[in-house]
Tab-separated table of C-alpha atoms and ligand atoms in Angstrom:
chain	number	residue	atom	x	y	z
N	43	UNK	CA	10.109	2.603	-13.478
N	44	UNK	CA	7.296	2.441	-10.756
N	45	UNK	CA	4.985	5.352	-10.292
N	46	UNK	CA	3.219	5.369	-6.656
N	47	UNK	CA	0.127	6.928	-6.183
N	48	UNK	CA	-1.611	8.308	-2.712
N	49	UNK	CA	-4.395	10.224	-2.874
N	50	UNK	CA	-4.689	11.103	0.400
N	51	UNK	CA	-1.218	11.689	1.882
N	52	UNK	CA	-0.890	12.649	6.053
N	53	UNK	CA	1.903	14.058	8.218
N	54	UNK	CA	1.828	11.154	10.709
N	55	UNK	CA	1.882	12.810	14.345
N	56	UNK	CA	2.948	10.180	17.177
N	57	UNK	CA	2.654	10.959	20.442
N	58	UNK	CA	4.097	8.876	23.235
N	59	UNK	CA	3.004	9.696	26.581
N	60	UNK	CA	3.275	7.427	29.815
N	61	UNK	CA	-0.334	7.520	30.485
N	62	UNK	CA	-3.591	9.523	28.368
N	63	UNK	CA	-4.890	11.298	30.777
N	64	UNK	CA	-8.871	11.864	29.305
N	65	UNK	CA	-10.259	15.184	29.995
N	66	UNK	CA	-6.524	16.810	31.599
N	67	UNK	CA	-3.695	18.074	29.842
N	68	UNK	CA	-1.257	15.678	28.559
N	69	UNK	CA	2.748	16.682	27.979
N	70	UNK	CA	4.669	15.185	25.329
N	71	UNK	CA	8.436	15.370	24.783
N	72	UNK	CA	9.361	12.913	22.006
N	73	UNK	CA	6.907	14.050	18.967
N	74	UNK	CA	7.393	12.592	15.551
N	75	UNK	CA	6.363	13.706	12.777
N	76	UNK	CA	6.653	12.043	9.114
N	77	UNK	CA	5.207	11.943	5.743
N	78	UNK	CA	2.159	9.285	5.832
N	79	UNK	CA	0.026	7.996	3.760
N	80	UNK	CA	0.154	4.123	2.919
N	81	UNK	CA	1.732	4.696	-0.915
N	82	UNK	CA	4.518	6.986	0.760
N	83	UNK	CA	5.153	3.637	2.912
N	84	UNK	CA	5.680	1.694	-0.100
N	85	UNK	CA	7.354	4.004	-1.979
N	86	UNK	CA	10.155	4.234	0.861
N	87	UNK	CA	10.394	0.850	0.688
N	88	UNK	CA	11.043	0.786	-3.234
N	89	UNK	CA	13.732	3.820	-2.147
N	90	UNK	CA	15.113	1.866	0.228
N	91	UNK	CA	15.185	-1.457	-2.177
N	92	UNK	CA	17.066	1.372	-4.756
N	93	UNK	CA	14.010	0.756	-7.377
N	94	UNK	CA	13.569	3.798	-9.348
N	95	UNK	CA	10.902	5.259	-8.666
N	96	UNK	CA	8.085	8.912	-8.312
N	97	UNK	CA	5.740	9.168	-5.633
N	98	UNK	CA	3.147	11.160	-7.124
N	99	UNK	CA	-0.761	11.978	-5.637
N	100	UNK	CA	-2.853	15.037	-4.421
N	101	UNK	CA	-1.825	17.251	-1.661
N	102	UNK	CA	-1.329	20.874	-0.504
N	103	UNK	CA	-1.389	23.742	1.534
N	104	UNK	CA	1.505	24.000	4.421
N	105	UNK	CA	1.587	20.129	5.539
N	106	UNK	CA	1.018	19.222	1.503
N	107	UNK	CA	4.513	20.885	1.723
N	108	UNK	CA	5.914	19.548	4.545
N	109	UNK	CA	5.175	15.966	3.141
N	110	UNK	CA	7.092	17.199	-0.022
N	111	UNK	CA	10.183	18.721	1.771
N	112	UNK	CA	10.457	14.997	3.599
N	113	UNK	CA	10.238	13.068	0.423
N	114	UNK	CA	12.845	15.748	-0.860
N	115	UNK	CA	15.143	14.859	2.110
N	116	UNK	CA	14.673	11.380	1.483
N	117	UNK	CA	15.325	11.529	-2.187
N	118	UNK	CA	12.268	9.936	-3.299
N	119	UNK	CA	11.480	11.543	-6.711
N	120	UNK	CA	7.822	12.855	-6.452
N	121	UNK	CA	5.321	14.253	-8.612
N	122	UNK	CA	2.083	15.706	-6.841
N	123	UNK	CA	-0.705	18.091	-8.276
N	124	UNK	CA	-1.039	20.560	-5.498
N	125	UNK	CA	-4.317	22.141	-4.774
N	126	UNK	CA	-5.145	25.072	-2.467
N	127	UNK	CA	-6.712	22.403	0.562
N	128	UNK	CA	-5.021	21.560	3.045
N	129	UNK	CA	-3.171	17.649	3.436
N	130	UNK	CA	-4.166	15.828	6.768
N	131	UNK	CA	-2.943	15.225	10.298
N	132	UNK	CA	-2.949	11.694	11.282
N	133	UNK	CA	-2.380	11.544	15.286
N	134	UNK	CA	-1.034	8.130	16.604
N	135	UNK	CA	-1.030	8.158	21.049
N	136	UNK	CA	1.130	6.003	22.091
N	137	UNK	CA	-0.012	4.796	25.947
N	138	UNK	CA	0.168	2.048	28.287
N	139	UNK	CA	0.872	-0.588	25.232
N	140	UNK	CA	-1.825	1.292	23.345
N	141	UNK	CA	-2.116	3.503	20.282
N	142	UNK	CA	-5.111	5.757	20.284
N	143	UNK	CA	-5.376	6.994	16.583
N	144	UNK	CA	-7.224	10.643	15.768
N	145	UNK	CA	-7.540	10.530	11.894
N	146	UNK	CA	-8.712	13.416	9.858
N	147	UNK	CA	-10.495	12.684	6.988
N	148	UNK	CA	-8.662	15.423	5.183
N	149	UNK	CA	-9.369	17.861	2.245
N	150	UNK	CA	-12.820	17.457	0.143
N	151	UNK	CA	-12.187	17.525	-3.490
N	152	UNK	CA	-14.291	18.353	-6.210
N	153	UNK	CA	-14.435	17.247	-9.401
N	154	UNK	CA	-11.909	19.656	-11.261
N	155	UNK	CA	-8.881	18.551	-8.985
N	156	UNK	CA	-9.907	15.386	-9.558
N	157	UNK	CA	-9.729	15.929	-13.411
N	158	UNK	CA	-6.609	17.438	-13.010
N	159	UNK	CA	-5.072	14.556	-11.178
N	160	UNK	CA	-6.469	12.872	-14.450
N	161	UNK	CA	-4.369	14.881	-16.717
N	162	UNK	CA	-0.956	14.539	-14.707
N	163	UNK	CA	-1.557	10.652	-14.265
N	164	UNK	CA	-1.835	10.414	-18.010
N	165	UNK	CA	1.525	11.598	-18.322
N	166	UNK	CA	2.980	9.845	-15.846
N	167	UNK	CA	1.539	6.260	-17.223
N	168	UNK	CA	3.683	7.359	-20.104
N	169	UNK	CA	6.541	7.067	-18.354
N	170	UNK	CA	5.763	4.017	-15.726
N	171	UNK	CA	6.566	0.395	-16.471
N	172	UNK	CA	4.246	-0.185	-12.600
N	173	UNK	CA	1.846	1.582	-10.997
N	174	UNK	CA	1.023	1.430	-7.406
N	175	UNK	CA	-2.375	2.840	-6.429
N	176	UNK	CA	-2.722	2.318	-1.954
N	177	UNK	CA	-5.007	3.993	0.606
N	178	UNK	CA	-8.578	5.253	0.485
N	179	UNK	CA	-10.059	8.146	-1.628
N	180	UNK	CA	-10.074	11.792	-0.457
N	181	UNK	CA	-13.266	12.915	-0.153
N	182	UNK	CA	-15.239	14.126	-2.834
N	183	UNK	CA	-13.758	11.685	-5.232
N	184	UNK	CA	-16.048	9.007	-5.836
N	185	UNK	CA	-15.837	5.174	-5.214
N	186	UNK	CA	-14.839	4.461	-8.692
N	187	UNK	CA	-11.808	7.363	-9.122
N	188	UNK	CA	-9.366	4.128	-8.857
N	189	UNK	CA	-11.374	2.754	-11.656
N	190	UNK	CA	-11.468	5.508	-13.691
N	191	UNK	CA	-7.227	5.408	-13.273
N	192	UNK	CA	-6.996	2.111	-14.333
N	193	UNK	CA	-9.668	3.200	-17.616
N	194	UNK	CA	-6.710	5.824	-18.448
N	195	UNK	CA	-3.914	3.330	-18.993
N	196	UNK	CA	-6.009	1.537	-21.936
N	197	UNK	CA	-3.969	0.407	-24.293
N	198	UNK	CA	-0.459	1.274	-22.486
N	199	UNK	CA	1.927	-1.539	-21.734
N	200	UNK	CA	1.461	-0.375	-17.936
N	201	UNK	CA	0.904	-2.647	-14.791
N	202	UNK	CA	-1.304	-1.653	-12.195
N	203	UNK	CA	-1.556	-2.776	-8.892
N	204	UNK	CA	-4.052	-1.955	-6.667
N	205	UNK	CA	-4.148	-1.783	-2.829
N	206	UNK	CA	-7.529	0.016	-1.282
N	207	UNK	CA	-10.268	-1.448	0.359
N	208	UNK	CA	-14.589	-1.119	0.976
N	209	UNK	CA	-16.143	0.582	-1.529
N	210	UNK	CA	-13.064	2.133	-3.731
N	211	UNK	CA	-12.296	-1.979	-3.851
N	212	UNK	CA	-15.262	-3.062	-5.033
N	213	UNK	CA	-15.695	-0.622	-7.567
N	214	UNK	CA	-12.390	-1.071	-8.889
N	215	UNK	CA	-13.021	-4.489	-9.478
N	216	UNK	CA	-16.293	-3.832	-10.677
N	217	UNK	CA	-15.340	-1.763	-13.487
N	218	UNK	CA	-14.598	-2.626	-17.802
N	219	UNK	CA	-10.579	-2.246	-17.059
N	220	UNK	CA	-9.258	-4.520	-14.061
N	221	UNK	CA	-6.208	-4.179	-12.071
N	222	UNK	CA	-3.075	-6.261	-12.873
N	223	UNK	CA	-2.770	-6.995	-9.386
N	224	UNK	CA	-5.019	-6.645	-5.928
N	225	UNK	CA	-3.696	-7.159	-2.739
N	226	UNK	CA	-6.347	-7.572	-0.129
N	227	UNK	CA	-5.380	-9.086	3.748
N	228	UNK	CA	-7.630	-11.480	5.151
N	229	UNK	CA	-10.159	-8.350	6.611
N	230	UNK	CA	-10.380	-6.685	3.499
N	231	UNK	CA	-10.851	-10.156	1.449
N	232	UNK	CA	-14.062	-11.066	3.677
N	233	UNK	CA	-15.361	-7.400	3.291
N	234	UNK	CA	-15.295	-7.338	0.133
N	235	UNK	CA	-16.881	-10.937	-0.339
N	236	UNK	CA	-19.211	-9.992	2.840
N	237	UNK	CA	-18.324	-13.608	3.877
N	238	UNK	CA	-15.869	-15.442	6.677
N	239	UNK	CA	-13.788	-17.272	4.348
N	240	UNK	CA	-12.195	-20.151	5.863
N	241	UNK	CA	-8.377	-19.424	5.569
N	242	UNK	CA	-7.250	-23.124	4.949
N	243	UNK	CA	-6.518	-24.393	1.230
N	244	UNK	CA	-9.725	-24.931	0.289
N	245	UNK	CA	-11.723	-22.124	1.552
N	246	UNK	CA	-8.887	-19.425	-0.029
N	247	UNK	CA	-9.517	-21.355	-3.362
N	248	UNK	CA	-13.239	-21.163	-3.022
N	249	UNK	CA	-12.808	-17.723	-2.423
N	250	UNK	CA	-10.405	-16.726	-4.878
N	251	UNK	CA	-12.078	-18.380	-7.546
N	252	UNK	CA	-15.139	-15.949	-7.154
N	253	UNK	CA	-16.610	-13.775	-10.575
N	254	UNK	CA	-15.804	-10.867	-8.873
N	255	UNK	CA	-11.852	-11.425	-9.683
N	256	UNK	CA	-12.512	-12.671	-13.287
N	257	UNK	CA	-10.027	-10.510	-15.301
N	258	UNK	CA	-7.350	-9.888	-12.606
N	259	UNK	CA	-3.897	-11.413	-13.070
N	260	UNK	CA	-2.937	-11.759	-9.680
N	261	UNK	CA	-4.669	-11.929	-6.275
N	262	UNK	CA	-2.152	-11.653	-3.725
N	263	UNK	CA	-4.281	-12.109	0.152
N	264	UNK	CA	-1.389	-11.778	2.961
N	265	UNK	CA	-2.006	-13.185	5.717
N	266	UNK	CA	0.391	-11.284	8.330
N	267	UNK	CA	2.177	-14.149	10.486
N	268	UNK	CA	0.556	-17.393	7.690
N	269	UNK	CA	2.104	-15.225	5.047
N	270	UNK	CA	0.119	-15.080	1.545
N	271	UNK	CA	-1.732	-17.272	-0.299
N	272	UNK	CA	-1.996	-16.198	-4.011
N	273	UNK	CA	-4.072	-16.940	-7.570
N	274	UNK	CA	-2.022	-15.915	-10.986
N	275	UNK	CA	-4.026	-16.470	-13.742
N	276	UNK	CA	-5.128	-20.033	-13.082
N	277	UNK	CA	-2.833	-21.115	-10.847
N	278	UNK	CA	-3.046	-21.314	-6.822
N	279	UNK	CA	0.137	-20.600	-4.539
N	280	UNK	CA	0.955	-20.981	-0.600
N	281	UNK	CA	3.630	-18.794	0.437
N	282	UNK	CA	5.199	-19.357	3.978
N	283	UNK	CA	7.204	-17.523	5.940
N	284	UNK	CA	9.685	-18.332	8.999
N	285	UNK	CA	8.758	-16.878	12.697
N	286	UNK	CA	10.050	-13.927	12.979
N	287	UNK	CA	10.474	-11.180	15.840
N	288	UNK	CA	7.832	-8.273	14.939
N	289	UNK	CA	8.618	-4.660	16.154
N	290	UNK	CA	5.825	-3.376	14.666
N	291	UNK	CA	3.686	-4.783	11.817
N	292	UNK	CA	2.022	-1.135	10.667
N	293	UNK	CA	2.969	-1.108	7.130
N	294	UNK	CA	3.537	-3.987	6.079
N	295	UNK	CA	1.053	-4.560	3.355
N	296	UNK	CA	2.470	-1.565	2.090
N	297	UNK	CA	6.211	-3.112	2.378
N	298	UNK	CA	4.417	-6.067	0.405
N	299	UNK	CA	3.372	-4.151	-2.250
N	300	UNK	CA	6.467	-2.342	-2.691
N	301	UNK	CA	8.146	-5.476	-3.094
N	302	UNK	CA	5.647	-7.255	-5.484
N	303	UNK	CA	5.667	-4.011	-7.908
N	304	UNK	CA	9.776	-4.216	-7.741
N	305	UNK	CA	9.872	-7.884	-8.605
N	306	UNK	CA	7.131	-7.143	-11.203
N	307	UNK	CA	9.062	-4.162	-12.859
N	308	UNK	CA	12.215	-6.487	-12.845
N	309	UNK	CA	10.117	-8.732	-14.742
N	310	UNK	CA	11.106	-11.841	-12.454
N	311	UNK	CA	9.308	-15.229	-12.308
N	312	UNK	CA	6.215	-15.226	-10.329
N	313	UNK	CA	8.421	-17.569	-7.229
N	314	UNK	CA	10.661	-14.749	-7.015
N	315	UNK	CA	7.882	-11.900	-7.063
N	316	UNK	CA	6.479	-12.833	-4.489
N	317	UNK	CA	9.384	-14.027	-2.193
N	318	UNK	CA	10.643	-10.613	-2.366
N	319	UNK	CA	7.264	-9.099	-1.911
N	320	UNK	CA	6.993	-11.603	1.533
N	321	UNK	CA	10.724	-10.449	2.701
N	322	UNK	CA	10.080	-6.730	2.032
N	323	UNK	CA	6.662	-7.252	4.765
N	324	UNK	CA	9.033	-9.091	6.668
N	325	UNK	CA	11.762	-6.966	6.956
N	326	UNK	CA	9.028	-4.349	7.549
N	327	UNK	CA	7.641	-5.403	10.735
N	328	UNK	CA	11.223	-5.796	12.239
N	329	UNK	CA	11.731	-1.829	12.146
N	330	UNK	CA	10.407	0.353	14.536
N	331	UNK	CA	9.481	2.948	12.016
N	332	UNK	CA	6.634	2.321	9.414
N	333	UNK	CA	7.885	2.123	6.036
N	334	UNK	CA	11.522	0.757	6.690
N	335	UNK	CA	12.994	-1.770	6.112
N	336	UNK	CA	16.980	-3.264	6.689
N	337	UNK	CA	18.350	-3.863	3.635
N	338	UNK	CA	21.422	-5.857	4.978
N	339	UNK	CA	19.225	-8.587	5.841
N	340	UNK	CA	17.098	-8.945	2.692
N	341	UNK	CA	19.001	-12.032	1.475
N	342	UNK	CA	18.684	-13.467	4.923
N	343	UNK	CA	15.075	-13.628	4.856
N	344	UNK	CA	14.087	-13.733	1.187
N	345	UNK	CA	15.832	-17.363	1.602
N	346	UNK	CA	14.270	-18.376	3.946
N	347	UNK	CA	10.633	-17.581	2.099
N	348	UNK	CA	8.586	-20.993	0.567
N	349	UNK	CA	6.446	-20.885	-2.223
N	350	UNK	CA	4.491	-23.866	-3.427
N	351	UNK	CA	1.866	-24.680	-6.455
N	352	UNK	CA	-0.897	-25.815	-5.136
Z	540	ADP	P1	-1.588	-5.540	5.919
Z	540	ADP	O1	-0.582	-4.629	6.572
Z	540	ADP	O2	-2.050	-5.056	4.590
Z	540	ADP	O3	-2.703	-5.971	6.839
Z	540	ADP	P2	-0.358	-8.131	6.425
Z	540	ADP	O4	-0.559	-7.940	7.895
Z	540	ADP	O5	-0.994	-9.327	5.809
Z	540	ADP	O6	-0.756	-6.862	5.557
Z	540	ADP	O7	1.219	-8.212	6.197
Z	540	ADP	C1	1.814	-8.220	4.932
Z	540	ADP	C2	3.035	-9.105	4.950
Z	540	ADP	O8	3.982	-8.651	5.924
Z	540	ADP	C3	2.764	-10.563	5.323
Z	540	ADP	O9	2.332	-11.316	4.203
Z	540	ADP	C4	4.123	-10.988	5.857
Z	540	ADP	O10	5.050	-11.194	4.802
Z	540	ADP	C5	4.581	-9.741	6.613
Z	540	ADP	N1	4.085	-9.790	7.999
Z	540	ADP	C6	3.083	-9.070	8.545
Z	540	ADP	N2	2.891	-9.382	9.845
Z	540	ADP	C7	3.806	-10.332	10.138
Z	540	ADP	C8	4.142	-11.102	11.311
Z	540	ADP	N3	3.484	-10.935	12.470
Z	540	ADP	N4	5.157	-12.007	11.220
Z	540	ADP	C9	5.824	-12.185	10.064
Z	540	ADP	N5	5.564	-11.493	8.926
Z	540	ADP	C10	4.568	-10.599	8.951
C-alpha cells in the first residue's frame, strides 16, 4: 500500500479569460476549481493506475474541506490531520497563451501541528509498504521536517520517496536517514548542486556520483522531452522516450512519481519501474487536466519506453 503525503495541499483556481486586463475588471465564465497540491497529483494518478492507496497531509478550515470532499468524490482514501488554519488558494490565469500564477503561501504552522502530523505519520508508516513525500513545506515547518519523516520510519520495512526541492531537498539529503528514492528534474538537480551540469552521459554521471547522494538507492533526474536518466545503487541508466503530442506537461513529475512508487510497491525489476514511471509522465502531459492520465493507452506507451545500462 502507498501512503502520499502533501503538506501543503491548494484548491487550484484557473481562470481563463481572453485577455488580463491589468488594473480593470476582468469577467470569467469557465472557473475550475480542484484539489491541488503536487502529492494529490500523484496520488490521482496511483487512483487512476487502481494502486491502493491514502492521501494523507495537513490541511483545514473551509477549503481544507473542500479538498477532502473532492478526494471523497474521487474515491481516493485519505487521511489528513486537520488544524484550525486555513488550506491555500492557488490562482492559475489563463491569457493570450499565458498562465499568470497568484500562489499563496498558505497557513503558518507551529511546532505542535507539526508534532501532531508526527504522531499520525507514525501510524500510517505502519501500514505503508511506499511512501510518497512531494511539494514544499508549509510555513513554519522547518527545512528538515522531510528529514525528520524519513528519521520516523527507522527500522520499518518502509520505502520512501522523496520529491521537494531548495532547501527542504538539501536537508533531506543532508540528514542520518536518507530517502529510498529522490526525484529531482534537471532545475532542481543544478540547484541543489549550485552547478550547470552538462546533461549528456558524462556530465549526469559526474553529477550523480556526488557525496551528497551517498546513501540513496535511487536517483531518478527526468528530463521532460530526453526522458530520465537514473543511478540505482551503483549502476547508471538512460531512459528514452518516443515524441509525443503534449497537452500540457504540469504534473508530470508528479505522474512520474506515482508511477515509480507503483512499480516499487509491486516490487518489479528496476527496467520495469521505471518504464512505468516514464509512461505514467507520459500519459500525463497528453491530458488537459493535471493529474490525469488515460489508462487505455498505458500499454501503448509503456512499450514504446527504452531503458539501457550504461
Ligand atoms: P517535472 O514536472 O518534475 O519538471 P519533467 O518535466 O521532467 O518533471 O517530466 C517528468 C516526466 O514526464 C518525463 O521524464 C517524461 O516521462 C514525461 N514528460 C514531461 N514532459 C514531456 C514532454 N514534453 N514530452 C514527453 N514526455 C514528457
Amino acid at each position: 500500500m502507498i501512503v502520499t503525503v502533501t503538506m501543503n495541499p491548494s484548491v487550484d483556481i484557473s481562470y481563463p479569460v481572453d485577455i488580463l486586463k491589468i488594473d480593470d475588471v476582468n469577467r470569467v465564465e469557465n472557473v475550475s476549481k480542484t484539489a491541488g497540491g503536487k502529492g494529490l497529483n500523484v496520488s490521482r494518478v496511483i487512483k487512476q493506475m487502481d494502486g491502493e492507496l491514502i492521501a494523507s497531509g495537513i490541511l483545514g478550515g473551509s477549503l481544507g474541506a473542500y479538498i477532502i470532499d473532492q478526494l471523497n468524490d474521487e474515491n481516493v482514501p485519505n487521511r489528513f490531520l486537520k488544524i484550525d488554519k486555513e488550506s491555500r488558494n492557488c490562482i492559475a490565469i489563463l491569457h493570450e497563451g499565458n498562465q499568470t500564477e497568484i500562489l499563496e503561501s498558505g497557513p503558518t504552522l507551529d511546532g505542535g501541528e507539526g508534532d501532531r502530523y508526527f504522531k499520525l505519520f507514525e501510524k500510517l508508516i505502519e501500514e505503508a509498504d511506499v511512501i510518497t513525500i512531494s511539494g514544499s513545506l508549509p510555513k513554519g515547518l522547518s527545512p528538515n521536517y522531510y528529514q525528520r519523516l524519513l528519521q520516523k520510519s527507522h527500522g520499518k520495512d518502509v520505502k520512501i520517496l522523496v520529491d521537494t526541492s531548495g532547501e527542504a531537498l538539501k536537508q533531506t539529503l543532508l540528514g542520518d536517514k536518507k530517502p529510498f528514492l529522490i526525484k529531482p528534474n534537471t532545475d532542481e538537480l543544478n540547484a541543489l548542486l549550485e552547478q550547470e551540469t552538462t546533461f549528456d552521459i558524462k556530465g549526469l554521471k559526474e553529477a550523480l556520483s556526488n557525496s551528497l547522494f551517498d546513501g540513496v538507492e535511487a536517483i531518478v533526474v527526468s528530463m521532460g522531452a530526453d526522458g530520465a536518466f537514473a543511478k540505482i545503487q551503483d549502476t547508471f541508466y538512460k531512459i528514452s522516450i518516443p515524441e509525443i503530442k503534449v497537452v500540457n506537461p504540469v504534473g508530470s513529475g508528479d505522474a512520474t512519481i506515482a508511477g515509480l512508487a507503483m512499480g516499487i510497491d509491486q516490487e518489479l525489476s528496476w527496467e520495469e519501474v521505471l518504464k512505468i514511471a516514464m509512461t505514467t509522465g507520459m500519459l500525463n502531459t497528453m491530458e488537459e487536466r493535471t493529474g490525469r492520465i488515460n489508462k487505455a493507452n498505458f500499454k501503448e506507451y509503456f512499450n514504446q519506453v527504452k531503458v539501457e545500462k550504461i
